[in-house]
Each structure stands twice: as C-alpha cells, then as structure tokens.
Amino acid sequence: MARNVTSLLRMLLLLVLISGTWSASSRACTTAVISGKVTADGRPLLWKNRDTSNIHNEVVLFKEGPLRAIAVVNAGSRKSAFMGVNEAGFCLENSLSKDLGTPGKKSGMGNGRFIKHALETCETVEDFRKLLDETNKTGRRTVSNFGVIDARGGAALFETGPDSYTMFDANDPQTAPNGYIVRSNFATTAQGLPALPEQRHLGKIYSAERYSQACSRLEQQRGAGITVEYLLRNLTRDLSNQQGTPHPGTVNGPQGKLPEIIQTANTISRSTTVSAAVFHGVKPGENPGLTTMWTILGNPSFSLAVPCWVDMKQVADPLEDRKGAELGEIAISLRAWSKSAEGDGIDTQALPGIWEDLWKTEDKILKLTQAFQTSRRQHGYSQGAVTRFHQKMAALAMQAMQQELQEMKQAAIDLPAPPPPRFAPVKKTIVIP
C-alpha cells in the first residue's frame, strides 16, 4: 500500500458530499449475456456493472414470493431488485435504456419492481417472455435491456419498453454469432441498429464506448473460453480511455505506470459504479441451486467478489445491512479517498497497492469456491453447509477490506503536518481605543 497519498486528506469532505455529486445521468449500467457455447465450462454467464446514484447497496433473500430469490438491492429497500437469481436457477439483471421510452404517462411496475416480480415468479427465459407478453397488455414503466439466463441453458436479452419488447437469443448464431450479447444504455431497436452493432455504427450514442470496450474484452477471451474469473477481473474493473484502449498499469492494459488521473466517464468501472454481479449458471440437468451470484458491493476497483446462493439460510453479515452492507461501505470509503479533485475521476496513487492486496484474497476465494462447487456437484451439501461456506468467504473478504481500510487510515495519519502559517511583520502601530 502506497503511503504517500495526499488525496487522502479529502476523505471527510468527499464522504459528506459524495451523494450530492451524483446526477440522474449516473443511472447507467454495462451488461452481457453469454451463452454456454462460448464459456470455458459450458455453463451460461450473466454480468452487470451497476451505476446509480444509490451508492449504498446490500444483498437480501426474498422468501415471501412463490419462488425464493437472492438479489442486490438499494440498502433498506425490499420492494425492488436490480440483479438476482431464484431457486429455479433463473437469473435476471438490467441496464437502463431511456431510448425505449414512449410518450404519455405510464402505469405499472418500473424496472426494479419488475425484476423482483420476475425473480419471484419466473423459472425460465420462456416464462420471462410470457410475463412480458402479459404486461404488454396491462402496461409497465420499464425502459430496460433485461439480461436473462436459466437452468436449462437459456440465455437472452430483452430490449423492453412500456408495452413492447424485442428478444435477442444468445444461443442463436444468427442473432449472436459470437455467443454473447452486450448492452450499455442504448437499445439497438430504438436506434435502428443491428443486434451486434460495431463501433462504426454507433456514432455519438451515449454509452457507446462502454459497449465497445465490453465487446472487445469478451472477444479477446472468447477463443479460450469466457470464465467467471475473467468477467470479475477483466470486465467489472476495466479502465480504458475514450478510444477503448486500456490504460497502462490497469488490469487489461500493458505493463507500465498508471496515469496520475483516470477519467471514468467512458470506462466500464466508473466513478458511479456502486456494485457488480456475475451469475454462473448451470448445465441442463444440474441442480439449479448450484447457480452462483458472485457479488461485488461498492466500486469493483475497490472491492472484492463474494459467492452467494439462493439456498443459503441467511446472507452473511458483511453483505446485508439496511443502511448499507459493511463490505460495500468500506469500498465507498476507499473510493472516496481516491476521487480526483473534480470528483469524476480516479487519483491512481493508491490503486496498485489496493489491487495487490485485495486481488490475492479474491483469487483465494475463487479457488476455494471452485473446489466447493465441484464437491457439491459430486456429493451435494446441506443448506447449513452452503451457508457456512458463504459466511467463510464473506469473512475472508471482510478481513481483507478492513485491513485495507486500516492501511489507508494509517497512511493519512502518517502524512506530515503542514507547516504553521507565516505572517508578514507589522510595520505600523495600531492604536486600539
């Protein structure tokens, strides 16, 4: 951990002001639906980086609906969800796409409530399509690109407005010749674009850079097989310039010194990214309960991924709190300390030390979880055993995050105090009556 971090002195001010600096335009996400045809193990994958003004997130279990589900929500909210999985192995997330809006006042469920309702009622991609057909008639307030995978190998994306939708099947070589579908904050149907638009098609469409960067990162790995590890490390934490080239010293960039400041308006890991999730599905015939929601609370560049399963008895304490889960709150503090002066970029001075410390722990969590899942497939484990393993992984992540927070605090304390002010000598007598 680098200790000469002058930007740490901004901590208190930024933590007070951080929520006020996020605008409505920060509600933006980057996502991908990936067919099992192009993954390393033949299981479908689903990914989302969540960008929103609601910086405090948590993981919750929904137990009241027809289907049990686990999801990432705004802290303290139980009426909406923004990415999750249910007991049938049905996974769902979204990215906002305002260009799908239509004139006139709308009624019905908005994006978050619709996701929660679908998680509690749908078992397959086809069930979700039927739900869209039904609510086309009753109406929705949705303007979203919904990404879906299921336990039967289904993988699709739905560009969804208030009373219509278009389905893109990631398993269809005509629709998705590369085996995946990427979206950021535009809909191809709304923009008159092909299902897999190239950069030359996009012009100045908002979020086009993030879309192109995600496609580029996936294409680089497609030949070897896309994995959970690759998505967590190389997609959620991608830091590229506006031309889509990763900055030197970043996870996808060449070796070299990081630039002092990285502007994040067009990066995948943005100053407004508050959480991320990678869903690792199952093969047809496997136990849907094996579907894993890898959850990162807080900005992915300053946090760690923890595996979650819907058949756990409860969510580990570091991931659940109505005021903001502890693990995510530490990430918020780390991110605030590294905000650039103008607030929309990253001061990179502390990043190499943070990454060196945190990613070693994440590698350990990934390795342990892979072994655990292999054993579950072979022998099966009880709900209690799954819960204990989840809690153990959350504890490993929390320990690493707490250590990082302590190091950042100590670095701030160790900064030399500024010299006392020097005043010019008084050159005339001042008479006080």
Short mmCIF file of C-alpha atoms in Angstrom, two decimals:
data_model
loop_
_atom_site.label_atom_id
_atom_site.label_comp_id
_atom_site.label_asym_id
_atom_site.label_seq_id
_atom_site.Cartn_x
_atom_site.Cartn_y
_atom_site.Cartn_z
CA MET A 1 0.00 0.00 0.00
CA ALA A 2 1.45 3.33 -1.02
CA ARG A 3 1.62 5.60 1.98
CA ASN A 4 2.32 8.99 0.44
CA VAL A 5 -1.28 9.53 -0.67
CA THR A 6 -2.03 13.24 -0.44
CA SER A 7 -5.53 12.79 -1.79
CA LEU A 8 -6.50 11.04 1.46
CA LEU A 9 -6.90 14.44 3.07
CA ARG A 10 -10.02 14.95 1.01
CA MET A 11 -11.73 12.00 2.69
CA LEU A 12 -14.10 13.69 5.11
CA LEU A 13 -15.26 16.34 2.67
CA LEU A 14 -15.85 13.83 -0.09
CA LEU A 15 -17.75 11.42 2.13
CA VAL A 16 -20.10 14.24 3.08
CA LEU A 17 -20.55 15.46 -0.47
CA ILE A 18 -20.40 12.21 -2.43
CA SER A 19 -24.14 11.62 -2.65
CA GLY A 20 -24.73 15.16 -3.83
CA THR A 21 -22.30 14.91 -6.73
CA TRP A 22 -24.15 12.06 -8.49
CA SER A 23 -26.60 13.17 -11.12
CA ALA A 24 -29.50 11.40 -12.76
CA SER A 25 -27.22 10.63 -15.70
CA SER A 26 -25.23 8.34 -13.41
CA ARG A 27 -28.00 5.72 -13.62
CA ALA A 28 -26.14 3.70 -16.19
CA CYS A 29 -25.00 0.08 -16.39
CA THR A 30 -22.99 -2.23 -18.62
CA THR A 31 -24.11 -5.84 -19.10
CA ALA A 32 -23.55 -9.03 -21.07
CA VAL A 33 -25.46 -12.28 -21.61
CA ILE A 34 -23.10 -15.12 -22.52
CA SER A 35 -24.14 -18.46 -23.97
CA GLY A 36 -22.67 -21.66 -22.59
CA LYS A 37 -21.38 -22.26 -26.12
CA VAL A 38 -18.51 -19.80 -25.53
CA THR A 39 -17.80 -20.32 -21.83
CA ALA A 40 -14.94 -22.47 -20.60
CA ASP A 41 -17.21 -24.95 -18.77
CA GLY A 42 -20.31 -24.87 -20.96
CA ARG A 43 -22.42 -23.02 -18.38
CA PRO A 44 -24.06 -19.69 -19.27
CA LEU A 45 -22.87 -16.46 -17.66
CA LEU A 46 -24.57 -13.15 -16.95
CA TRP A 47 -22.78 -9.94 -15.91
CA LYS A 48 -23.73 -6.46 -14.80
CA ASN A 49 -21.86 -3.39 -13.54
CA ARG A 50 -24.44 -1.26 -11.73
CA ASP A 51 -24.15 2.52 -11.99
CA THR A 52 -26.61 4.57 -9.97
CA SER A 53 -26.95 7.44 -7.52
CA ASN A 54 -27.97 4.93 -4.82
CA ILE A 55 -24.47 4.22 -3.56
CA HIS A 56 -25.49 2.09 -0.56
CA ASN A 57 -26.30 -1.48 -1.65
CA GLU A 58 -26.87 -4.80 0.08
CA VAL A 59 -27.73 -8.44 -0.67
CA VAL A 60 -31.09 -9.78 0.54
CA LEU A 61 -33.04 -13.03 0.46
CA PHE A 62 -36.65 -12.78 -0.72
CA LYS A 63 -38.64 -15.58 0.91
CA GLU A 64 -42.24 -14.41 0.62
CA GLY A 65 -42.92 -14.98 -3.09
CA PRO A 66 -43.76 -18.18 -4.96
CA LEU A 67 -40.03 -18.64 -5.66
CA ARG A 68 -37.24 -17.91 -3.19
CA ALA A 69 -34.68 -15.44 -4.57
CA ILE A 70 -31.49 -13.60 -3.63
CA ALA A 71 -30.69 -10.18 -5.09
CA VAL A 72 -28.73 -6.95 -4.89
CA VAL A 73 -30.95 -4.06 -3.79
CA ASN A 74 -30.73 -0.46 -2.69
CA ALA A 75 -29.91 -0.64 1.02
CA GLY A 76 -33.07 -0.66 3.11
CA SER A 77 -35.37 -1.37 0.16
CA ARG A 78 -37.25 -4.65 -0.20
CA LYS A 79 -39.70 -3.59 -2.93
CA SER A 80 -37.26 -3.65 -5.84
CA ALA A 81 -34.26 -5.64 -7.03
CA PHE A 82 -31.64 -4.85 -9.64
CA MET A 83 -29.87 -8.19 -10.19
CA GLY A 84 -30.59 -11.58 -8.71
CA VAL A 85 -31.25 -15.32 -9.00
CA ASN A 86 -34.06 -17.56 -7.78
CA GLU A 87 -34.33 -21.18 -6.65
CA ALA A 88 -35.09 -22.35 -10.21
CA GLY A 89 -31.70 -21.03 -11.39
CA PHE A 90 -33.35 -18.12 -13.23
CA CYS A 91 -31.03 -15.07 -13.22
CA LEU A 92 -32.06 -11.54 -14.19
CA GLU A 93 -30.49 -8.07 -14.37
CA ASN A 94 -30.92 -4.90 -16.40
CA SER A 95 -29.34 -1.80 -17.86
CA LEU A 96 -31.32 1.41 -18.18
CA SER A 97 -32.17 2.37 -21.77
CA LYS A 98 -34.14 5.59 -21.86
CA ASP A 99 -34.44 5.48 -25.65
CA LEU A 100 -37.05 2.73 -25.20
CA GLY A 101 -39.47 5.18 -23.59
CA THR A 102 -42.71 6.14 -25.30
CA PRO A 103 -44.79 9.33 -25.00
CA GLY A 104 -47.53 9.62 -22.43
CA LYS A 105 -47.98 8.76 -18.78
CA LYS A 106 -47.34 5.11 -17.94
CA SER A 107 -48.55 2.83 -15.15
CA GLY A 108 -47.40 -0.49 -13.79
CA MET A 109 -44.11 -1.79 -12.44
CA GLY A 110 -40.85 0.07 -13.06
CA ASN A 111 -37.51 -1.62 -13.73
CA GLY A 112 -36.65 -2.61 -10.14
CA ARG A 113 -40.09 -3.84 -9.12
CA PHE A 114 -40.43 -5.74 -12.38
CA ILE A 115 -37.13 -7.53 -11.74
CA LYS A 116 -38.21 -8.53 -8.24
CA HIS A 117 -41.59 -9.76 -9.51
CA ALA A 118 -39.92 -11.80 -12.26
CA LEU A 119 -37.44 -13.35 -9.83
CA GLU A 120 -40.32 -14.43 -7.61
CA THR A 121 -42.43 -15.90 -10.44
CA CYS A 122 -40.31 -16.97 -13.46
CA GLU A 123 -38.34 -20.20 -13.84
CA THR A 124 -37.08 -19.89 -17.43
CA VAL A 125 -36.32 -17.44 -20.21
CA GLU A 126 -39.61 -18.52 -21.77
CA ASP A 127 -41.50 -17.69 -18.56
CA PHE A 128 -39.99 -14.22 -18.66
CA ARG A 129 -41.06 -13.78 -22.28
CA LYS A 130 -44.61 -14.76 -21.31
CA LEU A 131 -44.55 -12.24 -18.44
CA LEU A 132 -43.56 -9.56 -20.94
CA ASP A 133 -46.42 -10.60 -23.23
CA GLU A 134 -48.88 -10.29 -20.35
CA THR A 135 -47.60 -6.92 -19.18
CA ASN A 136 -47.51 -5.58 -22.73
CA LYS A 137 -51.29 -5.51 -22.33
CA THR A 138 -51.50 -4.23 -18.75
CA GLY A 139 -48.57 -1.83 -19.08
CA ARG A 140 -45.19 -1.34 -17.41
CA ARG A 141 -42.92 1.58 -16.63
CA THR A 142 -39.88 -0.31 -17.90
CA VAL A 143 -37.16 1.15 -20.12
CA SER A 144 -34.52 -1.55 -19.86
CA ASN A 145 -32.30 -4.06 -21.52
CA PHE A 146 -33.06 -7.16 -19.42
CA GLY A 147 -30.43 -9.91 -19.39
CA VAL A 148 -31.60 -13.44 -18.51
CA ILE A 149 -30.11 -16.92 -18.12
CA ASP A 150 -31.80 -20.06 -16.78
CA ALA A 151 -31.02 -23.59 -15.60
CA ARG A 152 -31.98 -25.10 -18.96
CA GLY A 153 -29.22 -23.33 -20.89
CA GLY A 154 -31.35 -20.35 -21.88
CA ALA A 155 -29.53 -17.05 -22.39
CA ALA A 156 -31.24 -13.99 -23.85
CA LEU A 157 -31.55 -10.23 -23.73
CA PHE A 158 -34.83 -8.32 -23.99
CA GLU A 159 -34.94 -4.67 -25.08
CA THR A 160 -38.07 -3.69 -23.20
CA GLY A 161 -40.24 -0.59 -23.33
CA PRO A 162 -43.55 0.10 -21.54
CA ASP A 163 -45.68 -2.03 -23.88
CA SER A 164 -43.35 -3.85 -26.26
CA TYR A 165 -40.11 -5.81 -26.31
CA THR A 166 -37.59 -7.43 -28.66
CA MET A 167 -35.85 -10.68 -27.72
CA PHE A 168 -32.22 -11.45 -28.65
CA ASP A 169 -31.23 -15.10 -28.13
CA ALA A 170 -27.55 -15.51 -27.23
CA ASN A 171 -27.74 -19.17 -28.31
CA ASP A 172 -28.88 -18.22 -31.83
CA PRO A 173 -25.86 -17.93 -34.19
CA GLN A 174 -27.83 -15.60 -36.46
CA THR A 175 -28.56 -13.17 -33.63
CA ALA A 176 -25.35 -13.65 -31.62
CA PRO A 177 -22.64 -15.09 -33.89
CA ASN A 178 -20.02 -14.60 -31.17
CA GLY A 179 -22.14 -16.27 -28.49
CA TYR A 180 -22.79 -13.21 -26.38
CA ILE A 181 -24.92 -10.07 -26.33
CA VAL A 182 -23.63 -6.84 -24.79
CA ARG A 183 -25.61 -3.74 -23.88
CA SER A 184 -24.92 -0.50 -22.09
CA ASN A 185 -27.51 2.31 -22.12
CA PHE A 186 -28.96 2.20 -25.59
CA ALA A 187 -31.29 -0.20 -27.37
CA THR A 188 -30.49 -1.35 -30.88
CA THR A 189 -34.19 -1.38 -31.79
CA ALA A 190 -34.63 2.21 -30.65
CA GLN A 191 -31.54 3.33 -32.58
CA GLY A 192 -32.24 1.34 -35.75
CA LEU A 193 -29.06 -0.73 -35.30
CA PRO A 194 -28.23 -4.40 -35.94
CA ALA A 195 -28.30 -6.81 -32.99
CA LEU A 196 -24.50 -6.73 -32.71
CA PRO A 197 -23.55 -3.20 -33.78
CA GLU A 198 -19.94 -2.32 -34.49
CA GLN A 199 -18.26 0.86 -33.30
CA ARG A 200 -18.69 2.46 -36.72
CA HIS A 201 -22.48 2.11 -36.36
CA LEU A 202 -22.68 3.90 -33.03
CA GLY A 203 -21.56 7.45 -33.72
CA LYS A 204 -22.09 9.62 -30.65
CA ILE A 205 -24.70 7.44 -28.94
CA TYR A 206 -24.40 7.74 -25.15
CA SER A 207 -22.53 4.79 -23.56
CA ALA A 208 -21.21 3.55 -26.94
CA GLU A 209 -17.67 3.50 -25.55
CA ARG A 210 -18.58 1.13 -22.71
CA TYR A 211 -20.44 -1.15 -25.10
CA SER A 212 -17.44 -1.35 -27.43
CA GLN A 213 -14.98 -1.91 -24.58
CA ALA A 214 -17.05 -4.78 -23.18
CA CYS A 215 -17.30 -6.39 -26.63
CA SER A 216 -13.54 -6.04 -27.10
CA ARG A 217 -12.72 -7.60 -23.73
CA LEU A 218 -15.08 -10.54 -24.36
CA GLU A 219 -13.75 -11.11 -27.85
CA GLN A 220 -10.19 -11.32 -26.53
CA GLN A 221 -11.20 -14.25 -24.28
CA ARG A 222 -13.78 -15.99 -26.46
CA GLY A 223 -11.31 -18.37 -28.11
CA ALA A 224 -10.03 -19.67 -24.76
CA GLY A 225 -13.50 -19.75 -23.21
CA ILE A 226 -15.05 -16.99 -21.10
CA THR A 227 -14.94 -17.61 -17.34
CA VAL A 228 -16.26 -16.14 -14.10
CA GLU A 229 -12.73 -15.16 -13.18
CA TYR A 230 -12.26 -13.28 -16.43
CA LEU A 231 -15.51 -11.35 -16.06
CA LEU A 232 -14.80 -10.41 -12.45
CA ARG A 233 -11.27 -9.24 -13.09
CA ASN A 234 -11.25 -8.01 -16.68
CA LEU A 235 -14.80 -6.70 -17.25
CA THR A 236 -16.02 -5.32 -13.93
CA ARG A 237 -12.69 -3.49 -13.40
CA ASP A 238 -11.89 -2.36 -16.92
CA LEU A 239 -10.38 1.14 -17.11
CA SER A 240 -9.97 2.30 -20.71
CA ASN A 241 -9.66 5.63 -22.46
CA GLN A 242 -12.35 7.04 -24.72
CA GLN A 243 -10.87 5.18 -27.68
CA GLY A 244 -11.31 1.88 -25.82
CA THR A 245 -7.62 1.29 -25.11
CA PRO A 246 -6.90 0.12 -21.55
CA HIS A 247 -4.65 2.47 -19.60
CA PRO A 248 -1.12 1.20 -18.84
CA GLY A 249 -0.94 -0.45 -15.44
CA THR A 250 -4.62 -1.42 -15.36
CA VAL A 251 -5.92 -4.98 -15.42
CA ASN A 252 -6.29 -5.11 -19.23
CA GLY A 253 -3.53 -2.66 -20.10
CA PRO A 254 0.15 -3.15 -20.86
CA GLN A 255 2.67 -3.04 -18.06
CA GLY A 256 3.62 0.48 -17.17
CA LYS A 257 2.91 3.33 -14.83
CA LEU A 258 -0.69 4.35 -14.32
CA PRO A 259 -1.63 7.86 -15.39
CA GLU A 260 -1.99 10.13 -12.36
CA ILE A 261 -5.70 10.60 -13.04
CA ILE A 262 -8.08 8.31 -14.94
CA GLN A 263 -11.27 9.96 -16.15
CA THR A 264 -14.14 7.48 -15.78
CA ALA A 265 -16.96 8.96 -17.85
CA ASN A 266 -16.41 6.29 -20.53
CA THR A 267 -14.81 3.44 -18.58
CA ILE A 268 -16.67 0.28 -17.58
CA SER A 269 -15.56 0.68 -13.96
CA ARG A 270 -16.85 4.21 -13.45
CA SER A 271 -16.88 6.69 -10.59
CA THR A 272 -20.63 5.97 -10.43
CA THR A 273 -20.34 2.16 -10.29
CA VAL A 274 -21.80 1.04 -6.95
CA SER A 275 -21.90 -2.76 -7.32
CA ALA A 276 -21.48 -5.60 -9.79
CA ALA A 277 -22.56 -9.20 -10.20
CA VAL A 278 -21.52 -12.18 -12.28
CA PHE A 279 -24.01 -15.05 -12.42
CA HIS A 280 -22.53 -18.50 -13.03
CA GLY A 281 -25.32 -20.72 -14.33
CA VAL A 282 -25.66 -24.49 -14.53
CA LYS A 283 -25.85 -27.03 -17.32
CA PRO A 284 -29.23 -28.55 -18.17
CA GLY A 285 -29.97 -31.32 -15.67
CA GLU A 286 -27.74 -29.93 -12.93
CA ASN A 287 -29.13 -28.76 -9.60
CA PRO A 288 -30.36 -25.15 -10.12
CA GLY A 289 -29.24 -24.40 -6.55
CA LEU A 290 -25.64 -24.52 -7.78
CA THR A 291 -26.21 -21.26 -9.68
CA THR A 292 -23.85 -18.71 -8.13
CA MET A 293 -24.30 -14.97 -7.80
CA TRP A 294 -20.80 -13.51 -7.45
CA THR A 295 -21.46 -10.15 -5.80
CA ILE A 296 -19.22 -7.10 -5.57
CA LEU A 297 -20.58 -4.38 -3.28
CA GLY A 298 -19.05 -0.97 -3.89
CA ASN A 299 -16.98 0.09 -6.86
CA PRO A 300 -15.34 -3.10 -8.24
CA SER A 301 -11.93 -1.41 -8.45
CA PHE A 302 -12.03 -1.01 -4.65
CA SER A 303 -13.86 -4.15 -3.54
CA LEU A 304 -13.99 -7.96 -3.63
CA ALA A 305 -16.35 -10.58 -5.06
CA VAL A 306 -18.21 -12.93 -2.69
CA PRO A 307 -20.21 -16.01 -3.82
CA CYS A 308 -23.91 -16.14 -2.88
CA TRP A 309 -26.50 -18.89 -3.35
CA VAL A 310 -30.28 -18.78 -3.09
CA ASP A 311 -30.45 -21.86 -0.85
CA MET A 312 -28.45 -20.23 1.95
CA LYS A 313 -30.24 -19.86 5.26
CA GLN A 314 -29.16 -16.23 5.53
CA VAL A 315 -26.88 -13.64 3.95
CA ALA A 316 -23.54 -13.10 5.69
CA ASP A 317 -23.48 -10.00 7.87
CA PRO A 318 -20.86 -8.06 5.79
CA LEU A 319 -23.22 -8.18 2.78
CA GLU A 320 -26.52 -7.22 4.41
CA ASP A 321 -27.46 -4.04 6.26
CA ARG A 322 -30.42 -1.71 5.73
CA LYS A 323 -28.10 1.29 5.91
CA GLY A 324 -25.56 -0.23 3.54
CA ALA A 325 -23.65 -3.51 3.80
CA GLU A 326 -20.35 -3.18 5.65
CA LEU A 327 -18.21 -4.56 2.87
CA GLY A 328 -19.67 -2.08 0.42
CA GLU A 329 -19.36 0.81 2.87
CA ILE A 330 -15.63 0.18 3.20
CA ALA A 331 -15.36 0.19 -0.59
CA ILE A 332 -17.20 3.53 -0.65
CA SER A 333 -14.61 4.98 1.73
CA LEU A 334 -11.68 3.61 -0.28
CA ARG A 335 -13.18 5.01 -3.47
CA ALA A 336 -13.85 8.40 -1.87
CA TRP A 337 -10.22 8.69 -0.78
CA SER A 338 -9.14 8.16 -4.39
CA LYS A 339 -11.55 10.56 -6.06
CA SER A 340 -9.90 13.15 -8.27
CA ALA A 341 -10.26 16.80 -7.33
CA GLU A 342 -13.18 17.34 -9.72
CA GLY A 343 -14.89 14.20 -8.42
CA ASP A 344 -15.45 12.25 -11.66
CA GLY A 345 -12.09 10.56 -11.99
CA ILE A 346 -9.70 8.34 -10.04
CA ASP A 347 -6.49 9.52 -8.43
CA THR A 348 -4.48 6.36 -9.09
CA GLN A 349 -1.76 6.81 -6.47
CA ALA A 350 -3.19 4.14 -4.15
CA LEU A 351 -4.56 1.76 -6.77
CA PRO A 352 -1.53 -0.54 -7.29
CA GLY A 353 -1.32 -1.22 -3.56
CA ILE A 354 -5.07 -1.80 -3.25
CA TRP A 355 -5.10 -4.23 -6.15
CA GLU A 356 -2.02 -6.10 -4.92
CA ASP A 357 -3.64 -6.62 -1.53
CA LEU A 358 -7.26 -7.32 -2.46
CA TRP A 359 -6.89 -9.47 -5.54
CA LYS A 360 -4.76 -12.04 -3.70
CA THR A 361 -7.71 -12.59 -1.37
CA GLU A 362 -10.16 -12.73 -4.27
CA ASP A 363 -8.00 -15.33 -6.02
CA LYS A 364 -8.17 -17.42 -2.84
CA ILE A 365 -11.95 -17.06 -2.65
CA LEU A 366 -12.30 -18.09 -6.29
CA LYS A 367 -10.09 -21.16 -5.81
CA LEU A 368 -11.87 -22.28 -2.65
CA THR A 369 -15.29 -21.78 -4.25
CA GLN A 370 -14.35 -23.76 -7.34
CA ALA A 371 -13.37 -26.71 -5.13
CA PHE A 372 -16.53 -26.30 -3.06
CA GLN A 373 -18.77 -26.29 -6.13
CA THR A 374 -17.04 -29.36 -7.56
CA SER A 375 -17.68 -31.21 -4.30
CA ARG A 376 -21.32 -30.04 -4.25
CA ARG A 377 -21.88 -31.43 -7.73
CA GLN A 378 -20.42 -34.77 -6.69
CA HIS A 379 -21.84 -35.19 -3.22
CA GLY A 380 -24.38 -32.44 -2.51
CA TYR A 381 -24.28 -30.29 0.59
CA SER A 382 -26.88 -29.22 3.13
CA GLN A 383 -28.29 -25.72 3.34
CA GLY A 384 -26.32 -25.25 6.53
CA ALA A 385 -23.04 -26.22 4.85
CA VAL A 386 -23.70 -23.82 1.96
CA THR A 387 -24.47 -21.05 4.42
CA ARG A 388 -21.31 -21.67 6.44
CA PHE A 389 -19.13 -21.67 3.33
CA HIS A 390 -20.70 -18.41 2.12
CA GLN A 391 -20.09 -16.85 5.52
CA LYS A 392 -16.48 -18.02 5.48
CA MET A 393 -15.89 -16.42 2.07
CA ALA A 394 -17.57 -13.19 3.20
CA ALA A 395 -15.35 -13.17 6.30
CA LEU A 396 -12.21 -13.55 4.17
CA ALA A 397 -13.33 -10.62 2.01
CA MET A 398 -14.24 -8.51 5.02
CA GLN A 399 -10.91 -9.16 6.73
CA ALA A 400 -9.03 -8.03 3.62
CA MET A 401 -11.20 -4.94 3.22
CA GLN A 402 -10.81 -3.97 6.88
CA GLN A 403 -7.05 -4.34 6.60
CA GLU A 404 -7.05 -2.13 3.52
CA LEU A 405 -9.14 0.48 5.30
CA GLN A 406 -6.76 0.45 8.26
CA GLU A 407 -3.77 0.92 5.97
CA MET A 408 -5.44 3.85 4.24
CA LYS A 409 -6.25 5.45 7.58
CA GLN A 410 -2.69 4.96 8.81
CA ALA A 411 -1.33 6.44 5.59
CA ALA A 412 -3.44 9.53 6.21
CA ILE A 413 -2.24 9.77 9.82
CA ASP A 414 1.41 9.43 8.75
CA LEU A 415 1.22 12.34 6.32
CA PRO A 416 3.41 15.20 7.64
CA ALA A 417 1.51 18.09 9.16
CA PRO A 418 1.60 21.27 7.09
CA PRO A 419 3.99 23.98 8.39
CA PRO A 420 2.44 26.72 10.53
CA PRO A 421 1.41 29.86 8.66
CA ARG A 422 3.92 32.71 8.39
CA PHE A 423 2.70 36.28 8.74
CA ALA A 424 4.41 39.39 7.47
CA PRO A 425 5.75 41.62 10.31
CA VAL A 426 3.58 44.55 11.38
CA LYS A 427 5.15 47.80 10.14
CA LYS A 428 2.95 50.34 11.86
CA THR A 429 1.45 50.85 15.28
CA ILE A 430 -2.23 50.14 15.59
CA VAL A 431 -3.95 52.10 18.37
CA ILE A 432 -6.98 50.41 19.88
CA PRO A 433 -9.21 52.95 21.66
#
